Coordinates of C-alpha atoms in Angstrom, one line a residue:
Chain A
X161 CA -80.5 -159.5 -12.3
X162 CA -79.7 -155.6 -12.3
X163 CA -82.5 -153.9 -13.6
X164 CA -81.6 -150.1 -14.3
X165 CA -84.1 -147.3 -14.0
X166 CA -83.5 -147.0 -18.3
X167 CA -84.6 -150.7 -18.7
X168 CA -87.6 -150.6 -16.1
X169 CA -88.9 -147.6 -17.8
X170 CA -88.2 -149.7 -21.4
X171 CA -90.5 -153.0 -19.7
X172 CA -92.9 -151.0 -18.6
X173 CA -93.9 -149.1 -21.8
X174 CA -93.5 -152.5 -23.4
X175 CA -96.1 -154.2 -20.9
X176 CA -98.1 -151.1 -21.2
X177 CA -98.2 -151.5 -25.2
X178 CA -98.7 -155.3 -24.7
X179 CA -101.8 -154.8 -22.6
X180 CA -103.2 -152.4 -24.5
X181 CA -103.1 -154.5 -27.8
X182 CA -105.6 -157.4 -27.0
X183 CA -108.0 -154.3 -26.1
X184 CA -107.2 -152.4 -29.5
X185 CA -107.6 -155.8 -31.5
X186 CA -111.1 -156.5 -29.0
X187 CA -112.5 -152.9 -30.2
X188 CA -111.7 -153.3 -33.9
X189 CA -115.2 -153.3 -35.2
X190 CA -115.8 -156.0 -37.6
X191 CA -116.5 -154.4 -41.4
X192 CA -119.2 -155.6 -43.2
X193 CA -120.8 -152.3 -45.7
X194 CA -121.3 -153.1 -49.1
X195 CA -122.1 -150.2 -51.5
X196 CA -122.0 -149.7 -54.5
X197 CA -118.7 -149.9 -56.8
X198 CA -117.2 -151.4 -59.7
X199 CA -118.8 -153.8 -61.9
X200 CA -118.4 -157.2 -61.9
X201 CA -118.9 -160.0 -64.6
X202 CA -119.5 -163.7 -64.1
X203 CA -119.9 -166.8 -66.0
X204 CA -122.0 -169.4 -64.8
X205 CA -122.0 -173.2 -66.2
X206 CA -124.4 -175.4 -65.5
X207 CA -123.8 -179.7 -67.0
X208 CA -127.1 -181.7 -66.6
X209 CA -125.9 -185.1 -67.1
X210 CA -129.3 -187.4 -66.8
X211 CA -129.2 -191.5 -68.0
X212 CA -131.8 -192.4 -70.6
X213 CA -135.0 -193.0 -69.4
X214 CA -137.9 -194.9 -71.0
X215 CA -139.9 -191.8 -72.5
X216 CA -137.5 -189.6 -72.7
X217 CA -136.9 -186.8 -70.6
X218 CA -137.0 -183.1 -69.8
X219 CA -134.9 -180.4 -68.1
X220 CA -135.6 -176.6 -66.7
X221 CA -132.5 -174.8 -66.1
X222 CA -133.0 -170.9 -64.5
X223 CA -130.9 -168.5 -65.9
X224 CA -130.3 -164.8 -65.0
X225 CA -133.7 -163.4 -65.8
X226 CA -133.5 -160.6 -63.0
X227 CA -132.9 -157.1 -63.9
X228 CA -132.4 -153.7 -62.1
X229 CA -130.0 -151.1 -63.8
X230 CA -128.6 -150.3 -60.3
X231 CA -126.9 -153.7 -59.4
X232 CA -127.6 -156.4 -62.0
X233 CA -127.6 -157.1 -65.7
X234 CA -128.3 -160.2 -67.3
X235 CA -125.9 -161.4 -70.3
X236 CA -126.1 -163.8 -72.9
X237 CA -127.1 -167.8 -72.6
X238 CA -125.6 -170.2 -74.7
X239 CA -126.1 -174.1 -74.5
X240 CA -124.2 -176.8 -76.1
X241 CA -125.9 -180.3 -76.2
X242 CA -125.1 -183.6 -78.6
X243 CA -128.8 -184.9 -78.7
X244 CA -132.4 -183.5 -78.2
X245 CA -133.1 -179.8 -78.2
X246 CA -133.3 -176.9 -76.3
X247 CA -135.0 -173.7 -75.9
X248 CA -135.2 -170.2 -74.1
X249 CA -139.2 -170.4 -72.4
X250 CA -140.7 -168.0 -70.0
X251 CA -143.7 -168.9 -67.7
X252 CA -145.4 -165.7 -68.2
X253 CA -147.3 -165.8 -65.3
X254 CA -144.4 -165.9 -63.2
X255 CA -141.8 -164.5 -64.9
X256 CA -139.3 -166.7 -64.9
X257 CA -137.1 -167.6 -67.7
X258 CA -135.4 -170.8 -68.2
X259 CA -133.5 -173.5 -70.5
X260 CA -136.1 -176.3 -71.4
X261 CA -134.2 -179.2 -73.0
X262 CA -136.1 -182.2 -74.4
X263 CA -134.7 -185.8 -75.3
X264 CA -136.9 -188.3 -76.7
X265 CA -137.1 -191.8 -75.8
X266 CA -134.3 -192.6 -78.3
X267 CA -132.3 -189.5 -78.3
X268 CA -129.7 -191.4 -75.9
X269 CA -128.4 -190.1 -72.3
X270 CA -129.5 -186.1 -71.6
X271 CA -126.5 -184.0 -72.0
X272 CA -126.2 -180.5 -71.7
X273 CA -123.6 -177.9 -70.7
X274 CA -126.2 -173.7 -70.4
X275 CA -123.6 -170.6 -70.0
X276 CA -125.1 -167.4 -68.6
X277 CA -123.2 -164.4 -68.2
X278 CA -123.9 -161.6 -65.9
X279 CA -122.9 -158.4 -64.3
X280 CA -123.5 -157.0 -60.7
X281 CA -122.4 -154.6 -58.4
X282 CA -122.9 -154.1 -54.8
X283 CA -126.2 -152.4 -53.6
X284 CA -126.5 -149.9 -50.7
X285 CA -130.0 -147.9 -50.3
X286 CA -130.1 -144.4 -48.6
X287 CA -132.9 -145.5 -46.2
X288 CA -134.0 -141.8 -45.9
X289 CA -137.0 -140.9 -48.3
X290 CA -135.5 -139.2 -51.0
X291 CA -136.8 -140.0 -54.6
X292 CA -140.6 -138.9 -54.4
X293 CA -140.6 -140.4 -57.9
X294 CA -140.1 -144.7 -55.9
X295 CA -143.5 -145.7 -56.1
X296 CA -145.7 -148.8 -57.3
X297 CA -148.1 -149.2 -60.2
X298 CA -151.5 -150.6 -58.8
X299 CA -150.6 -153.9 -60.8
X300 CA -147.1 -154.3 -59.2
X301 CA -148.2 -153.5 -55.9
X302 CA -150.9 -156.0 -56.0
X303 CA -148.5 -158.3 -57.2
X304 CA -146.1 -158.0 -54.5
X305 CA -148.5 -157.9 -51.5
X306 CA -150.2 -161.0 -52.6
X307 CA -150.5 -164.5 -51.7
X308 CA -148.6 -167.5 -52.7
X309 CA -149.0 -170.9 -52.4
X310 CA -146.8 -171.1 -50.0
X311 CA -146.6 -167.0 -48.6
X312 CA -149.7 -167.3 -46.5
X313 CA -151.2 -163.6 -45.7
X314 CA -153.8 -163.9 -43.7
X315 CA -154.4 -165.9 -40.5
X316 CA -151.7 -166.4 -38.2
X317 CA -149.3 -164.5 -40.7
X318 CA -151.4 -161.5 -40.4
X319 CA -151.8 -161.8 -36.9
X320 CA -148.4 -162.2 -36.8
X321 CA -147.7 -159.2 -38.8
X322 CA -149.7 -156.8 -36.8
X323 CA -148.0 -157.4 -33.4
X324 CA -145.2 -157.1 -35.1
X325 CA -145.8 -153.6 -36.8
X326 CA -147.9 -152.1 -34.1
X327 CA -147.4 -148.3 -33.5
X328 CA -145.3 -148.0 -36.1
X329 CA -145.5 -144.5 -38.1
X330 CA -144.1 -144.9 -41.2
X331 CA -143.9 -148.0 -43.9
X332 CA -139.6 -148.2 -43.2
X333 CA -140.4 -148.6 -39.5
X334 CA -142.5 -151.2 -39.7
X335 CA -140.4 -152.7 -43.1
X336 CA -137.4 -152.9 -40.3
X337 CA -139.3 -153.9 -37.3
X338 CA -140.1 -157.2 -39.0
X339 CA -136.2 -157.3 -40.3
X340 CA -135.4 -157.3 -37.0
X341 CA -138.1 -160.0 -35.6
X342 CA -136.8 -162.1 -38.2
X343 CA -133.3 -161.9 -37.2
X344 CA -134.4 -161.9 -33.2
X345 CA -137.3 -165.0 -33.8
X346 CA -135.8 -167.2 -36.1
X347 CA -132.3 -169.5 -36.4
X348 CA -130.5 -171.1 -39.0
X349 CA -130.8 -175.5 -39.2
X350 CA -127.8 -176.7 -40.8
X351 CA -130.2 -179.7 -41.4
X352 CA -132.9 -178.1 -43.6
X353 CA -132.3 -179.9 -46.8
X354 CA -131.4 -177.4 -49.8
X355 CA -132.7 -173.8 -49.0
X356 CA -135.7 -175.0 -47.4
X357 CA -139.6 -174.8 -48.2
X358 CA -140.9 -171.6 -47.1
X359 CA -143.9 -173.5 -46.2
X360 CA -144.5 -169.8 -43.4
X361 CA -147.8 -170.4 -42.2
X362 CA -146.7 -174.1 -41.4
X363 CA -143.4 -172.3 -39.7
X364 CA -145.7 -170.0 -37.6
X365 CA -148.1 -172.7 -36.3
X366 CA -145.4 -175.2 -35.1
X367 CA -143.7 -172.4 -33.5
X368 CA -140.4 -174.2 -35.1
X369 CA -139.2 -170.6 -36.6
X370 CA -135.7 -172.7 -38.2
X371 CA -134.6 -173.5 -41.5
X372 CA -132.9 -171.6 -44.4
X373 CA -132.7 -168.6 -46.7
X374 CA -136.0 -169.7 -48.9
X375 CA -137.7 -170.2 -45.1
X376 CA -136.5 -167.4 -43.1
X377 CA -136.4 -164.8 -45.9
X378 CA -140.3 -166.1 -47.2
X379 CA -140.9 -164.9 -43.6
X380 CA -139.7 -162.3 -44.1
X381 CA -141.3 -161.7 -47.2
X382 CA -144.8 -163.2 -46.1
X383 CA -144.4 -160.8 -42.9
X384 CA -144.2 -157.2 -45.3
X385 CA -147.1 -158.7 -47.5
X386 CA -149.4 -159.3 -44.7
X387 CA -148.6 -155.9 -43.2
X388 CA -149.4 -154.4 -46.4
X389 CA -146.1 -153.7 -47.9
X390 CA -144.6 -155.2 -51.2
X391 CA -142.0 -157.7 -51.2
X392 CA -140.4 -160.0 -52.9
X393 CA -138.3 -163.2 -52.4
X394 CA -135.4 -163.1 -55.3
X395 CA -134.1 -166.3 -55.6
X396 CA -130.1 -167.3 -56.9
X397 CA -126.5 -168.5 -56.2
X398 CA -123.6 -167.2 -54.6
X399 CA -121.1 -167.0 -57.4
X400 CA -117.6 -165.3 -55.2
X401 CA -116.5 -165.2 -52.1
X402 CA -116.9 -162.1 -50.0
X403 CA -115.1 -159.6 -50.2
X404 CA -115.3 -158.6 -46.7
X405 CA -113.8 -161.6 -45.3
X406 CA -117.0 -163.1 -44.4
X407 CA -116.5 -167.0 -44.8
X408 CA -120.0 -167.6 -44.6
X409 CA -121.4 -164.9 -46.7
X410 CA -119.8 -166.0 -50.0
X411 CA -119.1 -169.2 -52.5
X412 CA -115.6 -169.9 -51.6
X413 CA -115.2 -172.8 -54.4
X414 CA -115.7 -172.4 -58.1
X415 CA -117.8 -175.3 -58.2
X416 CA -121.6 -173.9 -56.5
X417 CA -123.8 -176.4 -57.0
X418 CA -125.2 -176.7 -53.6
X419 CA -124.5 -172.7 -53.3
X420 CA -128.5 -171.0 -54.1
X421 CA -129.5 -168.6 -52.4
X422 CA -132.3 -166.5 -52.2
X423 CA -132.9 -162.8 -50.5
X424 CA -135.6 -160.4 -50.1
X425 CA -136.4 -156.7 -50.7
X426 CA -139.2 -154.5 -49.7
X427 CA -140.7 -151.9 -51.4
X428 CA -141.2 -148.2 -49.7
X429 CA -142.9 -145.2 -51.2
X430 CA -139.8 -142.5 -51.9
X431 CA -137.3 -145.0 -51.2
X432 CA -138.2 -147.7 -53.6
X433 CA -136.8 -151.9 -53.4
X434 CA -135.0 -152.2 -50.0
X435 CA -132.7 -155.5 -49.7
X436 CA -132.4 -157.4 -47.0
X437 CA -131.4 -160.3 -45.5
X438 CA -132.2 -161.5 -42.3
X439 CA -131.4 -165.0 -43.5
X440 CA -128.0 -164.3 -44.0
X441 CA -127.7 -162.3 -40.6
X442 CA -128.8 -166.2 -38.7
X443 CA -126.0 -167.8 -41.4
X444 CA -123.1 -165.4 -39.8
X445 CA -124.2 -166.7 -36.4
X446 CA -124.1 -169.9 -36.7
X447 CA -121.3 -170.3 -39.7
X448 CA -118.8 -167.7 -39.1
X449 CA -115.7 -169.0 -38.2
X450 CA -115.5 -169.9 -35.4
X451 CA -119.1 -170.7 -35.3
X452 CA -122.2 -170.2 -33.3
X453 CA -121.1 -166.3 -33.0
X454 CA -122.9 -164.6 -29.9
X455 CA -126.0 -162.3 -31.3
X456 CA -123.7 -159.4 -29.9
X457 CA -120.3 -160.4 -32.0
X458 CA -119.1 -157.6 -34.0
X459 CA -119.5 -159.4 -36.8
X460 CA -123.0 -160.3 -36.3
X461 CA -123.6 -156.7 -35.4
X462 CA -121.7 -155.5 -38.8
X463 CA -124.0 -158.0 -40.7
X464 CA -127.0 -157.1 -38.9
X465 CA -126.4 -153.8 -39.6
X466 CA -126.0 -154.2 -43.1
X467 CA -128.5 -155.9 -44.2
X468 CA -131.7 -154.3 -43.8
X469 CA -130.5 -151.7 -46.6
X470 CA -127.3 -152.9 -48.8
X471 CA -126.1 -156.3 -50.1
X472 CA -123.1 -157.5 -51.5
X473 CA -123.5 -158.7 -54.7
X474 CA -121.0 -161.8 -54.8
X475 CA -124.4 -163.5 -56.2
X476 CA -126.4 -164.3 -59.1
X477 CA -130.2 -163.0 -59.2
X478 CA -132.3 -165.7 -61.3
X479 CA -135.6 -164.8 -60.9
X480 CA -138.5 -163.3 -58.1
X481 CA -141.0 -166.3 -59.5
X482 CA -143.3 -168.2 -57.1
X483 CA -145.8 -170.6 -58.2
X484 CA -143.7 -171.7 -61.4
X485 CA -145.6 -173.7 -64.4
X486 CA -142.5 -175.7 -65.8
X487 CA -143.2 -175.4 -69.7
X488 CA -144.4 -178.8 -71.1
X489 CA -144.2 -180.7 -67.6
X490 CA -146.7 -183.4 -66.3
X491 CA -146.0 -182.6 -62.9
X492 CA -147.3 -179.6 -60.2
X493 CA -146.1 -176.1 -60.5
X494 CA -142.7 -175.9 -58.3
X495 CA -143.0 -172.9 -55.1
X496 CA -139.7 -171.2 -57.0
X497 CA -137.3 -171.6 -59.2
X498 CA -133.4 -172.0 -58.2
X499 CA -132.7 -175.6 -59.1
X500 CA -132.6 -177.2 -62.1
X501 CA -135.5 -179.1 -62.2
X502 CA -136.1 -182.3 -64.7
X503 CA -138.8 -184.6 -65.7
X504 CA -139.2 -188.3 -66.9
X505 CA -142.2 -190.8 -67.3
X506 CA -141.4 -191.7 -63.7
X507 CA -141.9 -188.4 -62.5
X508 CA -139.4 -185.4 -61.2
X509 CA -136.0 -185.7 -60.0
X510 CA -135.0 -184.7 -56.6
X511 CA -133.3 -181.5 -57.3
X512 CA -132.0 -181.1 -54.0
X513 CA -130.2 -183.9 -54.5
X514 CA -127.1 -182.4 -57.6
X515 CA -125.0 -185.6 -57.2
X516 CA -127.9 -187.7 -57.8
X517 CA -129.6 -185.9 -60.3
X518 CA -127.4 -185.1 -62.1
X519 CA -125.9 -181.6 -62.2
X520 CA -122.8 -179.0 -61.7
X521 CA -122.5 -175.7 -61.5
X522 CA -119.4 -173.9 -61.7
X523 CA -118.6 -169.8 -61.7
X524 CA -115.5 -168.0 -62.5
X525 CA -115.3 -164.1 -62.8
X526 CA -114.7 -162.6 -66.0
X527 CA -111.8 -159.9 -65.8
X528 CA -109.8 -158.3 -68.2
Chain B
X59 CA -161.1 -200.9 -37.7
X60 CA -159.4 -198.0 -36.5
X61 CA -157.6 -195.5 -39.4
X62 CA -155.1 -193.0 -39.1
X63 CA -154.3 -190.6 -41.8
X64 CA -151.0 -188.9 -41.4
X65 CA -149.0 -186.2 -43.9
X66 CA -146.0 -185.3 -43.4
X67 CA -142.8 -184.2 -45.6
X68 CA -139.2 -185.7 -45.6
X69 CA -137.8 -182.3 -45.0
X70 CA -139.8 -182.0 -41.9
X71 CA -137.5 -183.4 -38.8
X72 CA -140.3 -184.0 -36.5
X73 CA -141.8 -186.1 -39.0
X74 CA -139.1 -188.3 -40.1
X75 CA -138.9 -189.0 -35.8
X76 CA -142.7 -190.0 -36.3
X77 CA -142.7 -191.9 -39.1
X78 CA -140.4 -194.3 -37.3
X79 CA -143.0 -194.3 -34.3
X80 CA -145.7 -195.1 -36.4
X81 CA -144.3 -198.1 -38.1
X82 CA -143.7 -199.5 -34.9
X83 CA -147.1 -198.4 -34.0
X84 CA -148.6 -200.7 -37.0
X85 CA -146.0 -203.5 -36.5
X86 CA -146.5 -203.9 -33.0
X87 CA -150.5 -203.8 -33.0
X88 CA -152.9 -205.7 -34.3
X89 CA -152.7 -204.7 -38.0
X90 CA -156.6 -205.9 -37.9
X91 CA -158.0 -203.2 -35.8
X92 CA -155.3 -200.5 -36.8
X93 CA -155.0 -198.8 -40.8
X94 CA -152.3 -196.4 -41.5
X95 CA -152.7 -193.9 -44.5
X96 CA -149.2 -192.1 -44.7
X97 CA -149.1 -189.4 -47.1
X98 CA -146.4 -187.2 -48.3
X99 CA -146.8 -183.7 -49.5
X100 CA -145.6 -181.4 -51.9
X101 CA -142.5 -183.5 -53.1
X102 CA -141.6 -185.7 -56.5
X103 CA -141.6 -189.4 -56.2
X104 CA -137.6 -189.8 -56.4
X105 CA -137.2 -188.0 -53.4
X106 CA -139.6 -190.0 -51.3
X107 CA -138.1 -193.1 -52.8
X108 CA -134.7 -192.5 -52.1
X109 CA -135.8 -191.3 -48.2
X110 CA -137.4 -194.7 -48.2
X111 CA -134.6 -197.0 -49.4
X112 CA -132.3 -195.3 -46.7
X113 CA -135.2 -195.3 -43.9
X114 CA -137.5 -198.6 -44.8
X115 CA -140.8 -198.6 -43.2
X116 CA -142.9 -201.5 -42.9
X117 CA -146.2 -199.1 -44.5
X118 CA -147.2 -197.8 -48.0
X119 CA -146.9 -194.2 -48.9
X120 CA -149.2 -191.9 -50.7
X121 CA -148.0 -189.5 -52.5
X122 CA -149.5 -185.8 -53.1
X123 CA -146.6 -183.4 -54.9
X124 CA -149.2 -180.7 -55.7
X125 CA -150.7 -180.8 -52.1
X126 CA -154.5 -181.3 -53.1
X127 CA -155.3 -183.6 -50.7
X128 CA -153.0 -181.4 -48.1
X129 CA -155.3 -178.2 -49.0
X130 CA -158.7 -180.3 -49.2
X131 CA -157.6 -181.8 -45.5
X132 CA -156.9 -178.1 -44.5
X133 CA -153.5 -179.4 -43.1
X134 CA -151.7 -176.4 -41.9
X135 CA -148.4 -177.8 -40.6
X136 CA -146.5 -181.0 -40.6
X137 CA -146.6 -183.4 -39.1
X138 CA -150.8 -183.6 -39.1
X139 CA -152.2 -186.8 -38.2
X140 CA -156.2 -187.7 -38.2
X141 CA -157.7 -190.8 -36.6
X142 CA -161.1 -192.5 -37.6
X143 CA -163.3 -194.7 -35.6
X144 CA -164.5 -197.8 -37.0
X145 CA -167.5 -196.3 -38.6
X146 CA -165.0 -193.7 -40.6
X147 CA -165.7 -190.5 -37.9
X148 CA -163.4 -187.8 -37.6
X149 CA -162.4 -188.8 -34.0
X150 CA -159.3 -187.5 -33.2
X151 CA -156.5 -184.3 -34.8
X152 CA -153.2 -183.7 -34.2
X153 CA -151.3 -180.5 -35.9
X154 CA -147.4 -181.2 -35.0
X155 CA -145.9 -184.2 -33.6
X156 CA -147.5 -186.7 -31.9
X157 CA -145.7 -189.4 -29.5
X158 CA -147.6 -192.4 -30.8
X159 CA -145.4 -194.2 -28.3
X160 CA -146.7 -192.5 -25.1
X161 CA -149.3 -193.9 -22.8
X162 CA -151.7 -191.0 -23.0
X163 CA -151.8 -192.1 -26.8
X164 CA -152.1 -195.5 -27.2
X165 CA -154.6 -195.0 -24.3
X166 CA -156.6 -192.9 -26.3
X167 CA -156.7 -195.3 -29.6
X168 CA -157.7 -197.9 -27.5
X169 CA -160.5 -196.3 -26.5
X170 CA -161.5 -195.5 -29.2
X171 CA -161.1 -199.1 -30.8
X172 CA -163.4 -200.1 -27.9
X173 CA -166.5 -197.6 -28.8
X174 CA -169.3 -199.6 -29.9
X175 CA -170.7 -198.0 -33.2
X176 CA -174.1 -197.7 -33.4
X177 CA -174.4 -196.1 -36.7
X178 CA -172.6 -194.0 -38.8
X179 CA -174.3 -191.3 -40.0
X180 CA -172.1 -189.0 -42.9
X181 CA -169.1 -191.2 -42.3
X182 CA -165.6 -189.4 -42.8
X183 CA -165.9 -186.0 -42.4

């Protein structure tokens, strides 16, 4: 083969180019950097489909009850049902609002289809102190730095909390510092039926620091209170896919049954709510395609980044309730409330458990 | 007789690896010198039920879904076990998992099955 000086130089700027594009496409940083934008409405149906049971029975169906006129607004509920009745309750110690259906012992199978309509937007918080207005009322702070039954305080959580905040100067520093023990202590088990407990003191003892949003997050959550800052678990469903690409960060079917999640914020003076996420940062590692991402994968970084400050709101905010009296129900008060829940003479049904239960859930964005 | 109260949660992995150990704990002693007290916590009875069906166990189950009897136990993680001589003392704890295969551990129930009770002053404590 004759190889002329014009077609050397020609190979070589094209061997040149080809080596140098696996090294542009290695440094193209991963994008993860939700702020805040347009508007986005949502329609969420829930069916409860339950066989009749000696007795009758009884449903509790969350709907959007969270409000913030920066990212989210709650819209109408309606319900459609062919037997029983329903009603709008509130646990007013809690806070949470939800459908409670009742069927009587001869009001047939329980039947009924709730619609809630939202609107959200993407949340990104300047985490430079800015509004000297951002602060708590004694009652809310109290509120938000207190125990749980299940967001221990004290003992191990508290000693836990201190290491983890020690020489820290300001309330962000230390808010952050436990962000990041979260993310750096704790792992995501693909096992942990549902969202998980958020049983934290239990988490703490065993040393077994796995599980789920509503366990890692609690943590979270339990962490701040103990160290003296308010915080609060919000707990919901992913209702869209993200829009950054993240497969693992989103509800990529319209049907979301199995789809709750819950997040945290934290509260700092001249800042105000902070969210985060560290949950979600352990879900990128071990779900994003391909899967179990190195700590140090750009898009683990991107998340990580992210998420001690912004969210992206591809997600429905039911409620910040813990310790939830169901209305009318024979049984316990539930930790939180982000499944349906429902009741017969027997006692609860699992709500972990949708195809058993029964129920759907199904989401579709509103445009136009 | 020798009594063992156990808690522990069908969410918890280390306990649903224990609860196997323990039935073959009961079924392969002497069910006369050896009570079992399995109780789950914090969970509705359908749940437990349907865990059950799938994983059969040769034992009853007690059930606590508003954790009373967790808090008045001051259980702080599960798996907890606790394990009563014949007079009904507090002999033995366990917060986690406990092999109740091992050596060390049926070593240790045996013994205390042989302790001679001379009284038993307060009983469970």
């Amino acid at each position: 083969m004759k190889i002329s000086r014009r077609n050397l130089l020609s190979a070589g700027a094209g061997a040149a180019a080809y080596a140098a594009l696996p090294r542009a496409m290695a440094q193209e940083p991963a994008v993860f950097a939700p702020k805040p934008g347009d508007w986005r409405r949502y329609e969420v149906r829930t069916l409860i489909e339950i066989a009749a049971a000696p007795g009758g029975v009884q449903i509790w169906s969350p709907i959007p009850a969270f409000e913030s006129a920066e990212w989210i607004k709650p819209g109408e509920t309606t319900w459609a049902l062919k037997s029983g009745s329903a009603a709008l309750v509130g646990d007013p110690s809690s806070g949470a609002r939800m459908v409670h259906a009742i069927w009587g012992a001869t009001d047939g199978p329980a039947g009924i289809e709730i619609v809630s309509r939202f609107m959200a937007r993407d949340r990104a918080v300047a985490l430079s102190p800015r509004n000297s207005g951002a602060s708590l009322s004694a009652d809310k702070r109290k509120l938000y730095t207190m125990a749980t039954e299940l967001l221990q305080t004290d003992g191990i959580v508290k000693t836990q909390a201190d290491q983890i905040v020690a020489g820290a100067k300001t309330d962000l520093e230390k808010a952050r510092r436990i962000y990041e023990w979260v993310v750096d202590n704790t792992f995501r088990n693909p096992k942990t039926r549902g969202c998980g407990v958020g049983d934290v003191a239990g988490m703490l003892k065993s040393g077994n620091l796995s599980g789920k949003c509503a366990d890692l997050n609690a943590l979270y959550v339990a962490l701040a209170r103990a160290a003296g800052l308010p915080a609060r678990d919000i707990y919901g469903i992913r209702v869209a896919p993200s829009q950054f690409g993240y497969k693992s960060l989103g509800a990529n079917s319209p049907t979301i049954s199995k789809a709750q999640h819950c997040r945290a914020e934290v509260f700092v003076d001249a800042i105000g709510w902070i969210p985060v996420d560290p949950a979600d940062v352990r879900k990128v590692v071990l779900e994003e395609p391909p899967g179990n991402l190195a700590i140090d994968d750009s898009k683990v970084i991107a998340a990580r980044r992210a998420l001690f400050g912004a969210w992206e709101t591809n997600w429905l905010a039911y409620n910040d309730a813990h310790d939830v009296k169901l209305p009318g129900s024979k049984g316990p008060a539930i930790p939180f409330l982000m499944y349906p829940q429902a009741e017969t003479a027997a006692g609860r049904l699992d709500s972990l458990d949708p195809d058993a239960f029964k129920y759907t859930i199904t989401t579709r964005e509103i445009t136009g | 007789m020798t009594t063992i109260v156990h808690f522990f949660a069908t969410w918890c992995a280390p306990c649903r690896e224990e609860l196997a150990a323990l039935d073959a704990l009961v079924r392969n002693g002497d069910a006369q010198r050896l009570k079992l007290i399995v109780v789950d916590t914090g969970e509705p009875e359908t749940r437990v039920r349907r865990f059950f069906e799938r994983h059969p166990k040769s034992f009853a189950v007690t059930l606590d879904p508003d954790r009373v009897a967790a808090k008045a136990w001051a259980v702080a993680i599960l798996p907890s076990s606790f394990v009563f001589d014949a007079a009904g003392r507090g002999a033995l704890k366990a917060e986690g998992d406990v092999d109740w295969r091992s050596n060390a551990v049926l070593r240790q129930l045996e013994t205390l099955a042989a302790t001679k009770i001379k009284n038993s002053p307060g009983g469970i404590r």
